């Protein structure tokens, strides 16, 4: 009888602790409290391209995105502008707070996914493939409207489990090389990996014009590259794992100015 | 099949005095496929580049350039020009298939 009471008390205490944890999970601690942008790891030649809006080839995507913003598509006879009017005003700050928790879908969505949600649900238009040129053009145009604003994603409340899942992905060793994201971007940034200067892996410049690819790429395309580089099997772009990871990465870069569209090697 | 030549971007300085040497800047959206690469199946991706760029001022060629496969995608081309009179520029980009795309811009003097 006494033993049962003790066990019962123990369970009650455990449940209380769990309940407490659900009310207020401890705030996460950043491994790099004062992050620096990928800018600091880029060469002067690369930055010269980024800092000149005419020279920066990503502005070809910006122009395509602006055109697509105003173009009617789909069965509803609407464009992005039908609801959102002038992107230069209504899209200001959007890139800075994405990915974000979507209450109705009860999960975190990226900017790319939100564009496709609008297209399929409001416009009656087909979803654009993730990392395709037309989708990257729209997200680049939207991201530009937040340039210079600090990254500020909300990981509180119902978004927290998705953040935690992203953090787990980040810290899980994977691939034949058995590396976690932080093996490069926390333990060894500022050092050379063969010819490449390792950055802190901050996501504030995406979508970015990547000189290697000679096109604008989305963050999740780069993430696939990272996983492939450690000889792992990359999950699909637009899937749950990378979306949660993108959410976690945005929090890592919290406070850094949005640089999109940046130029990187 | 040749990839479409994208929308060109051209920039002239806004304020130009007669006799001033200005820089004319152009950027064109194009894949500049070298012909050296292979696709996933191992087949050679055919070469598809912008082969020639020409700039005419009032019908007279003032700058021309032959492009080569080693030039990056979305070629940026800039050249100096001595502005002596107002007039119209015509810029033309031509690809391997002989298709071309043009843009015009007027030079105004302050």
Tab-separated table of C-alpha atoms in Angstrom, chain A residues 19-260:
chain	number	residue	atom	x	y	z
A	19	UNK	CA	2.695	19.754	-17.679
A	20	UNK	CA	5.137	22.447	-16.623
A	21	UNK	CA	7.348	21.649	-19.584
A	22	UNK	CA	4.379	21.998	-21.923
A	23	UNK	CA	3.494	25.377	-20.468
A	24	UNK	CA	6.944	26.841	-20.786
A	25	UNK	CA	9.662	24.880	-22.562
A	26	UNK	CA	13.020	26.359	-21.643
A	27	UNK	CA	14.216	28.895	-24.213
A	28	UNK	CA	16.763	27.341	-26.551
A	29	UNK	CA	20.349	28.524	-26.369
A	30	UNK	CA	22.208	29.409	-29.523
A	31	UNK	CA	25.579	27.772	-30.097
A	32	UNK	CA	26.620	31.011	-31.831
A	33	UNK	CA	25.029	33.803	-29.782
A	34	UNK	CA	26.306	36.583	-32.047
A	35	UNK	CA	26.065	35.188	-35.577
A	36	UNK	CA	27.639	36.842	-38.602
A	37	UNK	CA	26.245	36.772	-42.109
A	38	UNK	CA	27.711	34.716	-44.935
A	39	UNK	CA	28.804	38.117	-46.275
A	40	UNK	CA	31.764	38.013	-43.913
A	41	UNK	CA	32.981	34.801	-45.545
A	42	UNK	CA	32.530	35.906	-49.157
A	43	UNK	CA	35.302	37.348	-51.315
A	44	UNK	CA	35.345	41.076	-52.194
A	45	UNK	CA	34.754	40.116	-55.844
A	46	UNK	CA	31.571	38.247	-54.946
A	47	UNK	CA	30.348	41.064	-52.723
A	48	UNK	CA	30.949	43.574	-55.524
A	49	UNK	CA	28.370	41.658	-57.556
A	50	UNK	CA	25.916	41.457	-54.661
A	51	UNK	CA	26.172	45.111	-53.700
A	52	UNK	CA	25.341	46.411	-57.179
A	53	UNK	CA	21.685	45.852	-57.987
A	54	UNK	CA	22.383	46.117	-61.690
A	55	UNK	CA	25.302	43.712	-61.715
A	56	UNK	CA	23.599	41.222	-59.381
A	57	UNK	CA	22.090	38.641	-61.763
A	58	UNK	CA	19.461	37.718	-59.153
A	59	UNK	CA	17.658	40.872	-60.243
A	60	UNK	CA	16.750	39.050	-63.441
A	61	UNK	CA	14.711	36.785	-61.148
A	62	UNK	CA	13.359	39.800	-59.273
A	63	UNK	CA	12.052	41.226	-62.531
A	64	UNK	CA	10.491	37.908	-63.506
A	65	UNK	CA	8.945	37.662	-60.057
A	66	UNK	CA	7.485	41.152	-60.264
A	67	UNK	CA	5.926	40.274	-63.588
A	68	UNK	CA	4.537	37.005	-62.188
A	69	UNK	CA	3.135	38.862	-59.169
A	70	UNK	CA	0.829	40.828	-61.434
A	71	UNK	CA	0.025	38.016	-63.892
A	72	UNK	CA	-3.415	36.395	-63.656
A	73	UNK	CA	-3.161	32.602	-63.481
A	74	UNK	CA	-5.537	29.771	-62.651
A	75	UNK	CA	-9.267	29.164	-62.678
A	76	UNK	CA	-10.130	31.929	-60.180
A	77	UNK	CA	-8.872	34.598	-62.581
A	78	UNK	CA	-6.601	36.129	-59.971
A	79	UNK	CA	-2.988	37.164	-59.564
A	80	UNK	CA	-0.940	37.591	-56.389
A	81	UNK	CA	-1.712	41.292	-56.627
A	82	UNK	CA	-5.495	40.670	-56.635
A	83	UNK	CA	-5.321	39.997	-52.889
A	84	UNK	CA	-1.974	41.448	-51.846
A	85	UNK	CA	-1.916	44.611	-53.988
A	86	UNK	CA	1.503	46.239	-54.136
A	87	UNK	CA	4.137	43.774	-52.946
A	88	UNK	CA	6.505	46.609	-52.103
A	89	UNK	CA	4.204	47.460	-49.210
A	90	UNK	CA	2.318	44.293	-48.345
A	91	UNK	CA	5.288	41.912	-48.589
A	92	UNK	CA	7.590	44.086	-46.504
A	93	UNK	CA	8.853	41.991	-43.605
A	94	UNK	CA	7.345	38.720	-44.830
A	95	UNK	CA	10.672	37.105	-45.701
A	96	UNK	CA	12.017	38.128	-42.293
A	97	UNK	CA	9.352	36.211	-40.369
A	98	UNK	CA	9.150	33.082	-42.568
A	99	UNK	CA	9.040	30.118	-42.117
A	100	UNK	CA	6.067	30.511	-39.815
A	101	UNK	CA	3.455	28.358	-38.124
A	102	UNK	CA	0.291	27.972	-40.218
A	103	UNK	CA	-2.643	27.606	-37.789
A	104	UNK	CA	-5.021	25.895	-40.200
A	105	UNK	CA	-2.488	23.416	-41.547
A	106	UNK	CA	-1.039	23.004	-38.046
A	107	UNK	CA	2.522	22.930	-39.257
A	108	UNK	CA	5.319	25.272	-40.203
A	109	UNK	CA	5.389	26.469	-43.814
A	110	UNK	CA	8.156	28.128	-45.801
A	111	UNK	CA	7.735	31.109	-48.086
A	112	UNK	CA	7.821	28.761	-51.096
A	113	UNK	CA	5.064	26.601	-49.640
A	114	UNK	CA	2.962	29.649	-48.763
A	115	UNK	CA	3.150	30.857	-52.362
A	116	UNK	CA	1.936	27.446	-53.508
A	117	UNK	CA	-0.845	27.429	-50.890
A	118	UNK	CA	-2.067	30.742	-52.329
A	119	UNK	CA	-1.792	29.400	-55.859
A	120	UNK	CA	-3.685	26.169	-55.296
A	121	UNK	CA	-6.294	27.424	-52.816
A	122	UNK	CA	-6.949	31.005	-53.947
A	123	UNK	CA	-5.924	31.184	-57.579
A	124	UNK	CA	-6.861	27.708	-58.737
A	125	UNK	CA	-3.429	27.466	-60.305
A	126	UNK	CA	-1.053	24.491	-60.149
A	127	UNK	CA	1.625	24.496	-57.475
A	128	UNK	CA	5.055	25.443	-58.806
A	129	UNK	CA	7.804	22.847	-58.293
A	130	UNK	CA	10.058	23.679	-55.328
A	131	UNK	CA	13.277	25.385	-56.467
A	132	UNK	CA	11.932	25.874	-60.002
A	133	UNK	CA	12.784	29.111	-61.750
A	134	UNK	CA	9.261	30.589	-61.628
A	135	UNK	CA	8.909	29.881	-57.903
A	136	UNK	CA	12.396	31.181	-57.096
A	137	UNK	CA	11.549	34.322	-59.079
A	138	UNK	CA	8.461	35.029	-56.964
A	139	UNK	CA	10.194	34.296	-53.649
A	140	UNK	CA	13.189	36.416	-54.653
A	141	UNK	CA	10.875	39.310	-55.487
A	142	UNK	CA	9.042	38.889	-52.159
A	143	UNK	CA	12.288	38.489	-50.198
A	144	UNK	CA	13.708	41.689	-51.687
A	145	UNK	CA	10.930	43.652	-49.981
A	146	UNK	CA	12.409	42.668	-46.594
A	147	UNK	CA	16.001	43.500	-47.431
A	148	UNK	CA	17.786	44.980	-44.423
A	149	UNK	CA	15.105	43.936	-41.935
A	150	UNK	CA	16.226	41.617	-39.112
A	151	UNK	CA	15.290	37.947	-39.310
A	152	UNK	CA	12.588	37.443	-36.697
A	153	UNK	CA	10.806	34.073	-36.695
A	154	UNK	CA	8.353	33.072	-33.975
A	155	UNK	CA	9.213	29.704	-32.439
A	156	UNK	CA	6.816	29.986	-29.500
A	157	UNK	CA	3.644	28.035	-28.778
A	158	UNK	CA	2.503	25.474	-31.344
A	159	UNK	CA	5.554	26.173	-33.528
A	160	UNK	CA	7.960	24.873	-30.913
A	161	UNK	CA	7.738	21.118	-31.718
A	162	UNK	CA	8.652	21.900	-35.346
A	163	UNK	CA	11.566	23.994	-34.172
A	164	UNK	CA	12.715	21.134	-31.931
A	165	UNK	CA	12.475	18.696	-34.845
A	166	UNK	CA	14.597	21.045	-36.938
A	167	UNK	CA	17.132	21.315	-34.155
A	168	UNK	CA	17.325	17.515	-33.917
A	169	UNK	CA	17.943	17.262	-37.657
A	170	UNK	CA	20.655	19.910	-37.389
A	171	UNK	CA	22.441	18.059	-34.607
A	172	UNK	CA	22.099	14.538	-36.007
A	173	UNK	CA	25.245	13.103	-37.527
A	174	UNK	CA	24.559	11.674	-40.958
A	175	UNK	CA	26.129	10.357	-44.110
A	176	UNK	CA	29.252	8.293	-44.640
A	177	UNK	CA	31.272	11.195	-43.244
A	178	UNK	CA	29.194	11.054	-40.043
A	179	UNK	CA	28.853	14.824	-39.722
A	180	UNK	CA	26.205	17.077	-38.250
A	181	UNK	CA	25.462	20.507	-39.698
A	182	UNK	CA	27.400	22.084	-36.842
A	183	UNK	CA	30.513	20.008	-37.594
A	184	UNK	CA	31.255	22.566	-40.288
A	185	UNK	CA	29.146	25.565	-39.387
A	186	UNK	CA	29.707	25.753	-35.632
A	187	UNK	CA	32.922	23.879	-34.891
A	188	UNK	CA	34.944	24.976	-37.919
A	189	UNK	CA	33.607	28.214	-39.414
A	190	UNK	CA	36.318	30.600	-40.525
A	191	UNK	CA	38.582	27.693	-41.471
A	192	UNK	CA	39.187	26.235	-44.881
A	193	UNK	CA	37.632	23.021	-46.158
A	194	UNK	CA	40.003	22.532	-49.069
A	195	UNK	CA	39.538	25.769	-51.042
A	196	UNK	CA	36.285	26.776	-49.366
A	197	UNK	CA	36.089	29.139	-46.425
A	198	UNK	CA	33.448	27.689	-44.096
A	199	UNK	CA	30.698	30.084	-43.085
A	200	UNK	CA	28.421	29.866	-40.091
A	201	UNK	CA	25.681	28.587	-42.396
A	202	UNK	CA	23.376	31.543	-41.782
A	203	UNK	CA	20.321	31.569	-44.022
A	204	UNK	CA	19.662	35.325	-44.133
A	205	UNK	CA	20.828	35.705	-47.755
A	206	UNK	CA	18.445	33.217	-49.370
A	207	UNK	CA	17.186	33.008	-52.045
A	208	UNK	CA	20.714	33.539	-53.275
A	209	UNK	CA	22.419	33.719	-56.664
A	210	UNK	CA	24.963	30.926	-56.491
A	211	UNK	CA	27.863	31.399	-58.870
A	212	UNK	CA	28.520	27.661	-58.958
A	213	UNK	CA	24.978	26.966	-60.168
A	214	UNK	CA	24.790	30.188	-62.195
A	215	UNK	CA	21.234	30.710	-61.037
A	216	UNK	CA	19.140	31.704	-58.053
A	217	UNK	CA	18.733	28.801	-55.647
A	218	UNK	CA	16.400	28.240	-52.717
A	219	UNK	CA	17.673	27.368	-49.257
A	220	UNK	CA	16.456	23.783	-49.443
A	221	UNK	CA	18.399	23.184	-52.659
A	222	UNK	CA	21.519	24.220	-50.755
A	223	UNK	CA	20.552	21.937	-47.866
A	224	UNK	CA	20.390	19.005	-50.268
A	225	UNK	CA	23.886	19.941	-51.399
A	226	UNK	CA	25.112	19.943	-47.798
A	227	UNK	CA	23.660	16.494	-47.079
A	228	UNK	CA	25.091	15.140	-50.327
A	229	UNK	CA	28.484	16.621	-49.405
A	230	UNK	CA	28.643	14.500	-46.260
A	231	UNK	CA	27.570	11.553	-48.447
A	232	UNK	CA	24.185	11.272	-46.867
A	233	UNK	CA	20.823	10.746	-48.494
A	234	UNK	CA	19.052	14.072	-48.704
A	235	UNK	CA	15.341	14.255	-47.940
A	236	UNK	CA	13.169	15.866	-50.625
A	237	UNK	CA	12.970	19.626	-51.016
A	238	UNK	CA	9.694	20.925	-49.645
A	239	UNK	CA	9.362	17.951	-47.290
A	240	UNK	CA	8.853	17.980	-43.552
A	241	UNK	CA	12.495	17.468	-42.500
A	242	UNK	CA	13.956	20.330	-44.499
A	243	UNK	CA	11.043	22.625	-43.683
A	244	UNK	CA	11.635	22.137	-39.958
A	245	UNK	CA	15.364	22.539	-40.507
A	246	UNK	CA	14.804	25.772	-42.439
A	247	UNK	CA	12.732	27.002	-39.494
A	248	UNK	CA	15.532	26.160	-37.053
A	249	UNK	CA	18.126	27.801	-39.316
A	250	UNK	CA	16.096	31.007	-39.445
A	251	UNK	CA	16.156	31.138	-35.648
A	252	UNK	CA	19.940	30.589	-35.690
A	253	UNK	CA	20.156	33.698	-37.871
A	254	UNK	CA	17.655	35.657	-35.788
A	255	UNK	CA	18.605	39.331	-35.795
A	256	UNK	CA	20.764	39.253	-38.911
A	257	UNK	CA	19.524	41.519	-41.702
A	258	UNK	CA	17.785	39.850	-44.635
A	259	UNK	CA	20.261	40.079	-47.520
A	260	UNK	CA	18.189	38.492	-50.254
